[in-house]
PDB file of C-alpha atoms in Angstrom:
ATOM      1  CA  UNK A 170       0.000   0.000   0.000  1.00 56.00           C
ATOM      2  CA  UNK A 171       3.213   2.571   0.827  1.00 66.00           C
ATOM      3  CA  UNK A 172       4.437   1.849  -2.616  1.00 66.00           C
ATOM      4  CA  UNK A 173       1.218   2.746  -4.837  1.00 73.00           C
ATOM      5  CA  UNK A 174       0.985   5.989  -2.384  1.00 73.00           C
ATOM      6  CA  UNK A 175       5.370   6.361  -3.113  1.00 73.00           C
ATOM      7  CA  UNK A 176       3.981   5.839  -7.004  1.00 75.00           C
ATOM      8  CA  UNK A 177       1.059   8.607  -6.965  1.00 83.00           C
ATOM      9  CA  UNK A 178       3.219  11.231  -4.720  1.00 81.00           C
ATOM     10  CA  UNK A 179       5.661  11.132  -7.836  1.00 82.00           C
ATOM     11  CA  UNK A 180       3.156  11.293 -10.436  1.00 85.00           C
ATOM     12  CA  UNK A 181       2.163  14.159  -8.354  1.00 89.00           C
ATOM     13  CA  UNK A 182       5.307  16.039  -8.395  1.00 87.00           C
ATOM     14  CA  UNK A 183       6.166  15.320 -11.678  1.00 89.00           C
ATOM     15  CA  UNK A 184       3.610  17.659 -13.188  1.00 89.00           C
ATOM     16  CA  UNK A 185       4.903  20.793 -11.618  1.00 92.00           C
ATOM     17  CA  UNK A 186       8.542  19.488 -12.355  1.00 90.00           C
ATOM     18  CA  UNK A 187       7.642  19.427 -15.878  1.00 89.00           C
ATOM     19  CA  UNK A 188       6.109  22.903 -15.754  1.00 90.00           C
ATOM     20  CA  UNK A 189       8.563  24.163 -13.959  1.00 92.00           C
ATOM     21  CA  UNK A 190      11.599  22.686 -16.712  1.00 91.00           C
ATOM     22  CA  UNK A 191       9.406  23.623 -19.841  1.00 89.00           C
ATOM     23  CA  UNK A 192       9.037  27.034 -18.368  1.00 92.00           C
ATOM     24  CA  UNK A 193      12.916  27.559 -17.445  1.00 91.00           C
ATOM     25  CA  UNK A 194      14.166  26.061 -20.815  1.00 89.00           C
ATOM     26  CA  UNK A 195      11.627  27.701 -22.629  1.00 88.00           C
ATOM     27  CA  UNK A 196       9.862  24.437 -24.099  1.00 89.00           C
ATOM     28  CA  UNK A 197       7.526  24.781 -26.638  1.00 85.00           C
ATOM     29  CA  UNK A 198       5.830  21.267 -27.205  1.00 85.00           C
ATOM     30  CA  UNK A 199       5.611  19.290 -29.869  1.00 88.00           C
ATOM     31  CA  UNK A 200       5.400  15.458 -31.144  1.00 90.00           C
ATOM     32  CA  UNK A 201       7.558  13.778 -32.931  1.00 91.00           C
ATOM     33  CA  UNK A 202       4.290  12.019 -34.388  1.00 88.00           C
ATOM     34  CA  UNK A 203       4.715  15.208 -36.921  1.00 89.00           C
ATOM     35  CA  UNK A 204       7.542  15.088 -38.026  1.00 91.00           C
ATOM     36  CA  UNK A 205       9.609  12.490 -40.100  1.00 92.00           C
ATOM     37  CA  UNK A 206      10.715  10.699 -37.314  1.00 93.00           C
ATOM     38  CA  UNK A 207       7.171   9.528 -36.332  1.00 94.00           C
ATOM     39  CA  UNK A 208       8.101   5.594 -38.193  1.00 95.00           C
ATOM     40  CA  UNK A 209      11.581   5.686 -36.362  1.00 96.00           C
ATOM     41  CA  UNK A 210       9.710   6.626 -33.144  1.00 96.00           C
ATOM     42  CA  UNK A 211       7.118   3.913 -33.434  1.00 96.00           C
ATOM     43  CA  UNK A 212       9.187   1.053 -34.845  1.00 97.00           C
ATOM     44  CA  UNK A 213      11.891   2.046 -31.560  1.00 96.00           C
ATOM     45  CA  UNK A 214       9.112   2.437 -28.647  1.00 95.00           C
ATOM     46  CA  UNK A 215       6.952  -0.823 -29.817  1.00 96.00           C
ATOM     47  CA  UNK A 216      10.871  -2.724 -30.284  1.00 97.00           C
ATOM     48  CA  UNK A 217      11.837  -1.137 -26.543  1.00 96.00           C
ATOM     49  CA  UNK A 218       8.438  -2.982 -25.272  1.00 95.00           C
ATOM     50  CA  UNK A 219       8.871  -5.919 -26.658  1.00 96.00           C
ATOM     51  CA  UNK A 220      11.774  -6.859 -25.552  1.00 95.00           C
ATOM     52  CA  UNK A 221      10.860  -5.313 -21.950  1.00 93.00           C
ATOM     53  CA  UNK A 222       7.857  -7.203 -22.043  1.00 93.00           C
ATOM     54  CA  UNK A 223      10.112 -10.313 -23.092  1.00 93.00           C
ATOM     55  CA  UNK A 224      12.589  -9.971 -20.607  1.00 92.00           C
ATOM     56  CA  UNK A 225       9.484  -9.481 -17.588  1.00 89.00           C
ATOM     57  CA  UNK A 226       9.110 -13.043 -16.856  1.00 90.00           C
ATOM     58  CA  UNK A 227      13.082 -13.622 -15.726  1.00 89.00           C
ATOM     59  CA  UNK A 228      12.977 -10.461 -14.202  1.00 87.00           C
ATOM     60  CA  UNK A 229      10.556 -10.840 -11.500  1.00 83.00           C
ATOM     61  CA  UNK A 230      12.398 -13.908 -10.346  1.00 85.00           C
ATOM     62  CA  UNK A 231      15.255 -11.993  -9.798  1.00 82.00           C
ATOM     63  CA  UNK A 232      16.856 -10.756  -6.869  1.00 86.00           C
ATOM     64  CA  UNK A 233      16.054  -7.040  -5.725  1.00 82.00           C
ATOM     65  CA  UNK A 234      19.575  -5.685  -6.963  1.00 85.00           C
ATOM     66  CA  UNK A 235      18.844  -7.255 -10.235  1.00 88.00           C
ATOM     67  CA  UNK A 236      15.421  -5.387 -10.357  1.00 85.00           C
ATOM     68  CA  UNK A 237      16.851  -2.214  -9.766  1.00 87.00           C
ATOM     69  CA  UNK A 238      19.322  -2.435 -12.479  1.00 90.00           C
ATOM     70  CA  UNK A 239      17.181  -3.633 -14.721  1.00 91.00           C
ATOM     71  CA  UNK A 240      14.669  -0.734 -13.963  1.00 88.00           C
ATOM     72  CA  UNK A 241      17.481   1.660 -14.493  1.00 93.00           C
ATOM     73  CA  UNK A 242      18.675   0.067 -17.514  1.00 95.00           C
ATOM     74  CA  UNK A 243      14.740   0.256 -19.441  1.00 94.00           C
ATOM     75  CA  UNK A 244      14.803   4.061 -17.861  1.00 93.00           C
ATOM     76  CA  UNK A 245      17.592   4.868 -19.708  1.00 96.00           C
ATOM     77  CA  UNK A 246      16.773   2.947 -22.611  1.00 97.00           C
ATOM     78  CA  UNK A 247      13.446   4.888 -22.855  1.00 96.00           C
ATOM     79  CA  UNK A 248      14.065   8.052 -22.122  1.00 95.00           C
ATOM     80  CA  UNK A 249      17.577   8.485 -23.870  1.00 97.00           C
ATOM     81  CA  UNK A 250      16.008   7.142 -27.175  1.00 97.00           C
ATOM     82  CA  UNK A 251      13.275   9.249 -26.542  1.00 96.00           C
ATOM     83  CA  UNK A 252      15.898  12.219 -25.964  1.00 96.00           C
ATOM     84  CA  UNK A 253      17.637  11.415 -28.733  1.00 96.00           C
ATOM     85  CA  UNK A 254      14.798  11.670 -31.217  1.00 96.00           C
ATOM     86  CA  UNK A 255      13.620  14.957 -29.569  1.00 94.00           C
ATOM     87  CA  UNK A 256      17.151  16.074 -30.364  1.00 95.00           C
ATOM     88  CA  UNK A 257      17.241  15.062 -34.033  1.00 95.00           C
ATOM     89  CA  UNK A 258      13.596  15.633 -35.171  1.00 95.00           C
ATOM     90  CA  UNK A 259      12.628  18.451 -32.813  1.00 92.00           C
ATOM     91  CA  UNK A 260      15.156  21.277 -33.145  1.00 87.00           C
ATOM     92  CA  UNK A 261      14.918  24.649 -31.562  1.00 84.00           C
ATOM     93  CA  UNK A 262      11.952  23.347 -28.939  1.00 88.00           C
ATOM     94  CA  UNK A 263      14.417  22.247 -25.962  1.00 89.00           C
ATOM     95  CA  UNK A 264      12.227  19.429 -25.158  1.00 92.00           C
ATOM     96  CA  UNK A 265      14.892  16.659 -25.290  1.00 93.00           C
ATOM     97  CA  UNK A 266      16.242  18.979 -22.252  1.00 93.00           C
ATOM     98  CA  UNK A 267      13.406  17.874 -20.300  1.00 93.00           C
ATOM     99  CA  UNK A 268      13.428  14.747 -21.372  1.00 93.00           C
ATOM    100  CA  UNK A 269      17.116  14.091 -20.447  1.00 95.00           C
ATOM    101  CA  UNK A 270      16.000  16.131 -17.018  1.00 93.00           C
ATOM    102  CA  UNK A 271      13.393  12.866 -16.507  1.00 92.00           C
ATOM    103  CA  UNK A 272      16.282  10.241 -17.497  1.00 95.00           C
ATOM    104  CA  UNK A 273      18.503  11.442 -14.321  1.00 95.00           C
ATOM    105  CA  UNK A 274      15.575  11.863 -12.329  1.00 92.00           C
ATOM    106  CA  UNK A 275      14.306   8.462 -13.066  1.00 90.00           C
ATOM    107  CA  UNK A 276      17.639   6.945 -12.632  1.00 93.00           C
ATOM    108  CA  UNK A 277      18.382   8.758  -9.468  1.00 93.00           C
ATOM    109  CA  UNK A 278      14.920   7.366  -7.919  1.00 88.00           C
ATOM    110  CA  UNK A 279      15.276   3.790  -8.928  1.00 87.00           C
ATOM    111  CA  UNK A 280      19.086   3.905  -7.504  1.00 91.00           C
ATOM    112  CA  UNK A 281      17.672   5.232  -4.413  1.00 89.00           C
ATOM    113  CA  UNK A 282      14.634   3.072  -4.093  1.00 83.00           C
ATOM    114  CA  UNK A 283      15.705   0.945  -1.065  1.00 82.00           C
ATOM    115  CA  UNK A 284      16.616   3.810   0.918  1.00 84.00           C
ATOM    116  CA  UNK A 285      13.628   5.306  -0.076  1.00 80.00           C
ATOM    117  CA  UNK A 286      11.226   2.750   0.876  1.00 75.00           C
ATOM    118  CA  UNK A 287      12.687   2.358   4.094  1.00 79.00           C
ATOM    119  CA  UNK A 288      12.474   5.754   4.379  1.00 77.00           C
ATOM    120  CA  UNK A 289       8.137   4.999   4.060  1.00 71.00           C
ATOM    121  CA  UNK A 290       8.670   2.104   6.670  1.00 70.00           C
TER     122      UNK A 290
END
């Protein structure tokens, strides 16, 4: 029960932390659904879920510290391709700034995640 009130605290804060980074970098959003990149950035997301999806089954099995890595690893995976094609297809908007901003954030949490839990105990 902790953990799905951990999970909605951070959706929580993540809206104002997006506000707060497109405002300061001067974001001005867009997809990459219009612009060329839109095949590149379906054929990588549904390839990045299938082999998440794929790899699910071994991973729950695992031991925590395995978990965690693995959580960190799909984080990066994500939101660095996700940076990367806000980067190339996006130009002049800043949003892969944000993005990047969510890719250290994310990795920071899921590194932290025992302490943090214990820190809900």
């Amino acid at each position: 029960m902790r953990f799905l009130g951990f999970v909605i605290i951070l959706l929580i804060l993540s809206i104002p932390f997006e506000m707060l980074l497109n405002k300061l970098f001067s974001v001005e959003k867009k997809k990459i659904s219009e612009t060329p990149g839109k095949r590149i950035d379906r054929w990588g997301r549904g390839i990045i879920l299938v082999v998440s999806l794929g790899s699910l089954p071994f991973v729950v099995v695992a031991e925590p510290v395995i978990i965690k890595w693995v959580c960190i690893f799909y984080c990066v995976v994500q939101y660095g391709f996700q940076s990367i094609l806000e980067w190339k297809y996006l130009k002049g908007t800043n949003q892969h700034i944000v993005t990047f901003a969510y890719l250290l954030v994310g990795v920071i949490l899921f590194y932290n995640a025992e302490y943090l839990f214990r820190l809900l105990r």
